[in-house]
Every structure is written in structure tokens, then in C-alpha cells.
């Protein structure tokens, strides 16, 4: 089946769709021996020979893993400072898995890792409004009024956050456990939201992408996801079918 070149490259795990467009513009892709720099170009991976920097594309299996990231691990593929990185926990996989979104160094919990650039981009694209659930232990006891401000949207670094769902799960001696559901991913968003109402986040964990929950997965462990797991992430119809999955 013919598809746009950037889509084929993303499916082969070469780069995100946008990153693939840049590779095309840079003249690093050929189809049947001819360099292609035009973004609308279509090819059929089953019939055409497509190369990236001279090497033919291979369509490796897509792997989707849900990792329970521990605090102290950096969400990156390499760290110049030599700190532990999330890929250290996924050494069982020969595929190069990259994180879908990021968690701060000091945040733990659900982190999806995959070699499927197309699915990764869809999860991160604002249009699909994938909900992310966090549990935050925060200092003190935020009032209903303060939490209402977070629910309606609050200004952070000059930009208003989208409406959020907020629920107090537990109160301790001097701190509260608050569940926060958002579908944005601004840098340190949950921490900054609570900072804006003067309740510092003491501990932060992501517990779900959509309805895909971390559950009882132990810290530092992962599980391989099935198609049914992946479907739980989305509340809207996605524009492609998930296939070629190793699970
Ligand atoms: N919000 C934060 O503040 N930190 C994260 O790691 C994720 C969301």
C-alpha cells in the first residue's frame, strides 16, 4: 500500500513524523535509488526499496512497554552527566525503545516506551487529548477553592492550563494525596500547578495513560503491552490500526 514517505519512516521507527520530514528535506532518503526531498512523495514499502543514509529500511516488530520508572532515573536515551537512564531498565530488548513524553527525574510511575514513532506521536498530540493521571502528595490541605482553581485552569509561566479533574484521595497529618487528571504535558506541570496554590508537591507518581493503569507493577519493572492495553490509552478514535506488535 502506498503511503507518504514520512509516515513510512515513522512506522519503521527511524524518527517521529516531523523528524522524518526533516530527514527527507535533508536528502537522506532514497526511493529505488533516487533521492527524494519532496514531502508529499508516496511509496509502497512492500514494493519499493527505501533507504535512510544508504541503509535499506527494515520493519522491525513494534514493541510497547509500560515501565514503572523509579525516581532518580532520567527520561532520556543518553545522559551526559552519567545518571541512570530509563533504558538501563529495558536491557532485555534489542530494539531501541524511546519514551513517550517524559517524567521528571524525581517523578516515578507509568512511562510508556516504544519503537513506534507513529503511536508515540499520536499519544502526545494535543488533538487526541490522552488523559494522564497523577497521584501527588502535597504539603498541607488544599481547600476546595484552591482545588477549584486548578480544575478550571490556572496560569503557569503566562499560559493557562486546560481544565483538570482533581480529587483528594487521602489526608495525612500534614499532607494530602491528590489525584490529578490532565491531558497536557507542560514541563513540570503538576508541580507548577500546586506551586501556584502554595502547596508544594512532596512526591509525584503517574498512575495511568487514559485507562491504562500502572496497577501493581513494581518500581523499576515493566510489562509488555498488548493491543487491548494500547486501546485503553485513547478515548477517541485514532487514525490508524495498531499492528505488527510483539506481545
Ligand atoms: N508533571 C510534573 O510536574 N512532573 C512530571 O514528571 C510529570 C507531570
Short mmCIF file of C-alpha atoms and ligand atoms in Angstrom, two decimals:
data_model
loop_
_atom_site.label_atom_id
_atom_site.label_comp_id
_atom_site.label_asym_id
_atom_site.label_seq_id
_atom_site.Cartn_x
_atom_site.Cartn_y
_atom_site.Cartn_z
CA UNK A 1 0.00 0.00 0.00
CA UNK A 2 1.30 3.44 -0.92
CA UNK A 3 1.83 5.87 1.91
CA UNK A 4 3.59 9.16 2.43
CA UNK A 5 7.28 8.71 2.92
CA UNK A 6 7.37 10.44 6.33
CA UNK A 7 4.70 8.04 7.60
CA UNK A 8 6.66 5.02 6.38
CA UNK A 9 9.81 6.30 8.08
CA UNK A 10 7.97 6.87 11.36
CA UNK A 11 6.49 3.36 11.19
CA UNK A 12 9.97 1.92 10.67
CA UNK A 13 10.98 3.67 13.91
CA UNK A 14 13.53 5.95 12.17
CA UNK A 15 12.20 9.16 13.73
CA UNK A 16 8.94 10.89 14.61
CA UNK A 17 6.80 12.04 11.70
CA UNK A 18 8.14 15.58 11.98
CA UNK A 19 11.71 14.32 12.38
CA UNK A 20 11.24 12.16 9.28
CA UNK A 21 10.11 15.19 7.28
CA UNK A 22 13.40 16.85 8.14
CA UNK A 23 15.36 13.76 7.02
CA UNK A 24 13.51 13.91 3.69
CA UNK A 25 14.23 17.63 3.28
CA UNK A 26 17.87 16.96 4.09
CA UNK A 27 18.06 14.49 1.20
CA UNK A 28 18.91 11.49 3.38
CA UNK A 29 16.17 9.27 1.99
CA UNK A 30 16.11 7.48 -1.36
CA UNK A 31 13.35 5.51 -3.07
CA UNK A 32 14.53 2.98 -5.67
CA UNK A 33 17.90 4.67 -5.78
CA UNK A 34 16.58 8.22 -6.29
CA UNK A 35 16.95 10.84 -3.51
CA UNK A 36 13.55 12.23 -2.56
CA UNK A 37 13.28 15.65 -0.95
CA UNK A 38 9.60 16.28 -1.62
CA UNK A 39 7.31 15.83 1.43
CA UNK A 40 4.22 14.66 -0.45
CA UNK A 41 6.04 11.73 -2.07
CA UNK A 42 4.34 8.36 -1.70
CA UNK A 43 5.94 4.94 -1.77
CA UNK A 44 4.99 1.33 -1.10
CA UNK A 45 7.31 -0.28 1.46
CA UNK A 46 6.35 -3.74 0.13
CA UNK A 47 7.48 -2.94 -3.41
CA UNK A 48 9.91 -0.03 -3.28
CA UNK A 49 13.42 -0.01 -1.87
CA UNK A 50 13.66 2.82 0.60
CA UNK A 51 16.98 3.77 2.19
CA UNK A 52 17.98 6.06 5.04
CA UNK A 53 21.60 7.24 4.82
CA UNK A 54 22.18 4.47 2.30
CA UNK A 55 20.78 1.66 4.50
CA UNK A 56 17.55 -0.09 3.47
CA UNK A 57 14.66 0.30 5.93
CA UNK A 58 13.66 -2.72 7.91
CA UNK A 59 10.30 -3.02 9.56
CA UNK A 60 11.13 -4.44 12.93
CA UNK A 61 8.42 -5.55 15.29
CA UNK A 62 6.78 -2.86 17.27
CA UNK A 63 7.28 -3.17 20.97
CA UNK A 64 5.24 -1.33 23.59
CA UNK A 65 6.32 -1.46 27.18
CA UNK A 66 4.90 0.13 30.31
CA UNK A 67 7.69 0.85 32.75
CA UNK A 68 7.31 1.84 36.38
CA UNK A 69 10.01 4.48 36.36
CA UNK A 70 11.70 4.90 39.72
CA UNK A 71 12.69 8.37 40.96
CA UNK A 72 16.34 9.10 40.18
CA UNK A 73 16.18 7.88 36.57
CA UNK A 74 16.39 10.37 33.69
CA UNK A 75 13.82 10.07 30.88
CA UNK A 76 16.32 10.20 28.06
CA UNK A 77 18.31 7.83 25.87
CA UNK A 78 21.69 9.15 26.99
CA UNK A 79 22.76 11.36 29.89
CA UNK A 80 25.97 13.37 29.61
CA UNK A 81 26.08 13.56 33.42
CA UNK A 82 26.13 9.76 33.66
CA UNK A 83 22.99 9.42 35.78
CA UNK A 84 20.85 6.27 35.49
CA UNK A 85 18.57 6.41 32.43
CA UNK A 86 15.25 4.68 31.82
CA UNK A 87 16.73 2.48 29.06
CA UNK A 88 19.00 0.90 31.69
CA UNK A 89 15.83 -0.83 32.93
CA UNK A 90 14.94 -2.22 29.48
CA UNK A 91 18.10 -4.06 28.53
CA UNK A 92 16.13 -7.19 27.59
CA UNK A 93 15.10 -5.52 24.32
CA UNK A 94 17.34 -5.38 21.24
CA UNK A 95 15.03 -2.69 19.81
CA UNK A 96 15.74 0.95 20.55
CA UNK A 97 12.77 2.00 22.66
CA UNK A 98 12.11 5.65 23.28
CA UNK A 99 9.94 7.25 25.95
CA UNK A 100 6.53 8.69 25.09
CA UNK A 101 6.67 12.02 26.89
CA UNK A 102 8.80 12.48 29.94
CA UNK A 103 8.75 12.25 33.67
CA UNK A 104 10.95 14.47 35.84
CA UNK A 105 14.00 12.95 37.48
CA UNK A 106 12.18 12.93 40.82
CA UNK A 107 8.80 11.68 39.47
CA UNK A 108 8.02 7.98 39.35
CA UNK A 109 5.39 5.82 37.71
CA UNK A 110 3.93 4.95 34.34
CA UNK A 111 6.24 5.59 31.39
CA UNK A 112 5.39 4.12 28.01
CA UNK A 113 8.42 3.10 25.94
CA UNK A 114 8.14 2.05 22.30
CA UNK A 115 9.86 1.94 18.92
CA UNK A 116 6.59 3.02 17.25
CA UNK A 117 7.06 6.70 16.40
CA UNK A 118 3.57 6.99 14.97
CA UNK A 119 1.81 5.76 18.09
CA UNK A 120 4.10 7.83 20.31
CA UNK A 121 3.27 10.99 18.35
CA UNK A 122 -0.45 10.26 18.49
CA UNK A 123 -0.36 9.89 22.27
CA UNK A 124 1.48 13.20 22.61
CA UNK A 125 -0.61 15.10 20.04
CA UNK A 126 -2.96 17.59 21.77
CA UNK A 127 -5.77 16.63 19.36
CA UNK A 128 -6.22 13.20 20.95
CA UNK A 129 -6.37 14.60 24.48
CA UNK A 130 -4.89 11.49 26.09
CA UNK A 131 -5.53 11.76 29.82
CA UNK A 132 -2.65 11.30 32.19
CA UNK A 133 -3.41 10.52 35.83
CA UNK A 134 -1.06 11.52 38.62
CA UNK A 135 -1.08 11.00 42.36
CA UNK A 136 0.58 13.85 44.20
CA UNK A 137 1.39 14.03 47.89
CA UNK A 138 1.28 17.74 48.59
CA UNK A 139 2.12 19.80 51.66
CA UNK A 140 -0.87 20.82 53.81
CA UNK A 141 -4.55 20.60 52.94
CA UNK A 142 -5.56 22.44 49.77
CA UNK A 143 -9.01 23.98 50.13
CA UNK A 144 -11.94 23.29 47.80
CA UNK A 145 -11.48 26.82 46.47
CA UNK A 146 -7.81 26.24 45.67
CA UNK A 147 -8.51 22.91 44.01
CA UNK A 148 -11.34 24.57 42.05
CA UNK A 149 -8.76 26.97 40.57
CA UNK A 150 -6.69 24.02 39.39
CA UNK A 151 -9.80 22.36 37.96
CA UNK A 152 -10.77 25.40 35.94
CA UNK A 153 -7.24 26.14 34.75
CA UNK A 154 -4.52 28.26 36.26
CA UNK A 155 -1.85 30.48 34.78
CA UNK A 156 1.61 28.92 34.67
CA UNK A 157 4.51 30.82 33.08
CA UNK A 158 2.00 33.09 31.34
CA UNK A 159 -0.07 30.24 29.83
CA UNK A 160 -3.38 28.97 31.17
CA UNK A 161 -3.66 25.23 31.85
CA UNK A 162 -6.63 23.36 30.39
CA UNK A 163 -9.35 22.17 32.79
CA UNK A 164 -8.24 19.29 35.02
CA UNK A 165 -10.02 16.70 37.15
CA UNK A 166 -8.93 16.84 40.78
CA UNK A 167 -9.86 14.59 43.70
CA UNK A 168 -8.47 14.38 47.23
CA UNK A 169 -7.81 10.71 47.95
CA UNK A 170 -6.36 10.86 51.46
CA UNK A 171 -5.31 13.26 54.17
CA UNK A 172 -2.42 12.56 56.49
CA UNK A 173 -1.08 14.51 59.50
CA UNK A 174 0.16 17.44 57.46
CA UNK A 175 -0.12 16.41 53.82
CA UNK A 176 -2.74 15.34 51.27
CA UNK A 177 -2.80 12.79 48.49
CA UNK A 178 -4.45 14.36 45.46
CA UNK A 179 -5.34 12.69 42.17
CA UNK A 180 -4.87 14.96 39.15
CA UNK A 181 -6.04 14.08 35.63
CA UNK A 182 -4.72 16.29 32.82
CA UNK A 183 -4.34 15.88 29.09
CA UNK A 184 -1.49 18.27 28.59
CA UNK A 185 2.19 17.76 29.18
CA UNK A 186 3.78 21.08 30.02
CA UNK A 187 7.13 20.80 31.73
CA UNK A 188 6.73 20.08 35.46
CA UNK A 189 3.05 20.86 35.05
CA UNK A 190 1.65 19.14 38.13
CA UNK A 191 4.37 20.55 40.38
CA UNK A 192 3.81 24.04 39.00
CA UNK A 193 0.03 23.77 39.36
CA UNK A 194 0.39 23.07 43.08
CA UNK A 195 3.11 25.67 43.43
CA UNK A 196 0.62 28.19 42.07
CA UNK A 197 -1.72 27.47 45.00
CA UNK A 198 1.16 27.33 47.51
CA UNK A 199 1.10 23.59 48.21
CA UNK A 200 4.45 22.04 47.40
CA UNK A 201 4.48 18.59 45.77
CA UNK A 202 6.40 16.22 48.03
CA UNK A 203 6.05 13.07 45.95
CA UNK A 204 4.67 12.57 42.45
CA UNK A 205 3.67 9.43 40.60
CA UNK A 206 1.95 8.95 37.23
CA UNK A 207 -0.55 6.13 37.58
CA UNK A 208 -2.22 5.94 34.15
CA UNK A 209 -2.30 6.92 30.48
CA UNK A 210 -6.00 7.07 29.68
CA UNK A 211 -7.47 3.91 31.21
CA UNK A 212 -4.17 2.03 31.00
CA UNK A 213 -3.16 1.78 34.63
CA UNK A 214 0.18 1.03 36.21
CA UNK A 215 -1.59 -1.24 38.72
CA UNK A 216 0.67 -3.32 40.92
CA UNK A 217 3.73 -3.20 38.67
CA UNK A 218 6.76 -2.95 40.98
CA UNK A 219 9.10 0.03 40.86
CA UNK A 220 11.76 -0.44 38.14
CA UNK A 221 9.79 -3.27 36.46
CA UNK A 222 7.99 -3.25 33.12
CA UNK A 223 5.31 -5.16 31.30
CA UNK A 224 4.85 -5.70 27.57
CA UNK A 225 1.58 -4.23 26.35
CA UNK A 226 -0.98 -5.90 24.11
CA UNK A 227 -3.22 -4.25 21.55
CA UNK A 228 -6.02 -4.26 24.10
CA UNK A 229 -3.81 -2.41 26.56
CA UNK A 230 -2.96 0.18 23.91
CA UNK A 231 -6.61 0.73 23.06
CA UNK A 232 -7.24 1.73 26.70
CA UNK A 233 -4.98 4.75 26.27
CA UNK A 234 -7.31 6.54 23.87
CA UNK A 235 -10.78 7.92 24.43
CA UNK A 236 -11.00 8.98 20.76
CA UNK A 237 -10.70 7.04 17.55
CA UNK A 238 -7.13 7.04 16.27
CA UNK A 239 -6.36 7.42 12.56
CA UNK A 240 -4.57 4.09 12.04
CA UNK A 241 -4.66 0.50 13.16
CA UNK A 242 -2.07 -0.87 15.53
CA UNK A 243 -0.39 -3.90 14.07
CA UNK A 244 2.93 -5.71 13.77
CA UNK A 245 3.05 -5.90 17.53
CA UNK A 246 5.33 -8.09 19.60
CA UNK A 247 3.31 -9.20 22.61
N1 LIG B 1 4.09 16.94 35.99
C1 LIG B 1 5.21 17.17 36.69
O1 LIG B 1 5.29 18.14 37.43
N2 LIG B 1 6.22 16.28 36.59
C2 LIG B 1 6.18 15.18 35.81
O2 LIG B 1 7.14 14.42 35.75
C3 LIG B 1 5.01 14.97 35.07
C4 LIG B 1 3.97 15.86 35.17
#
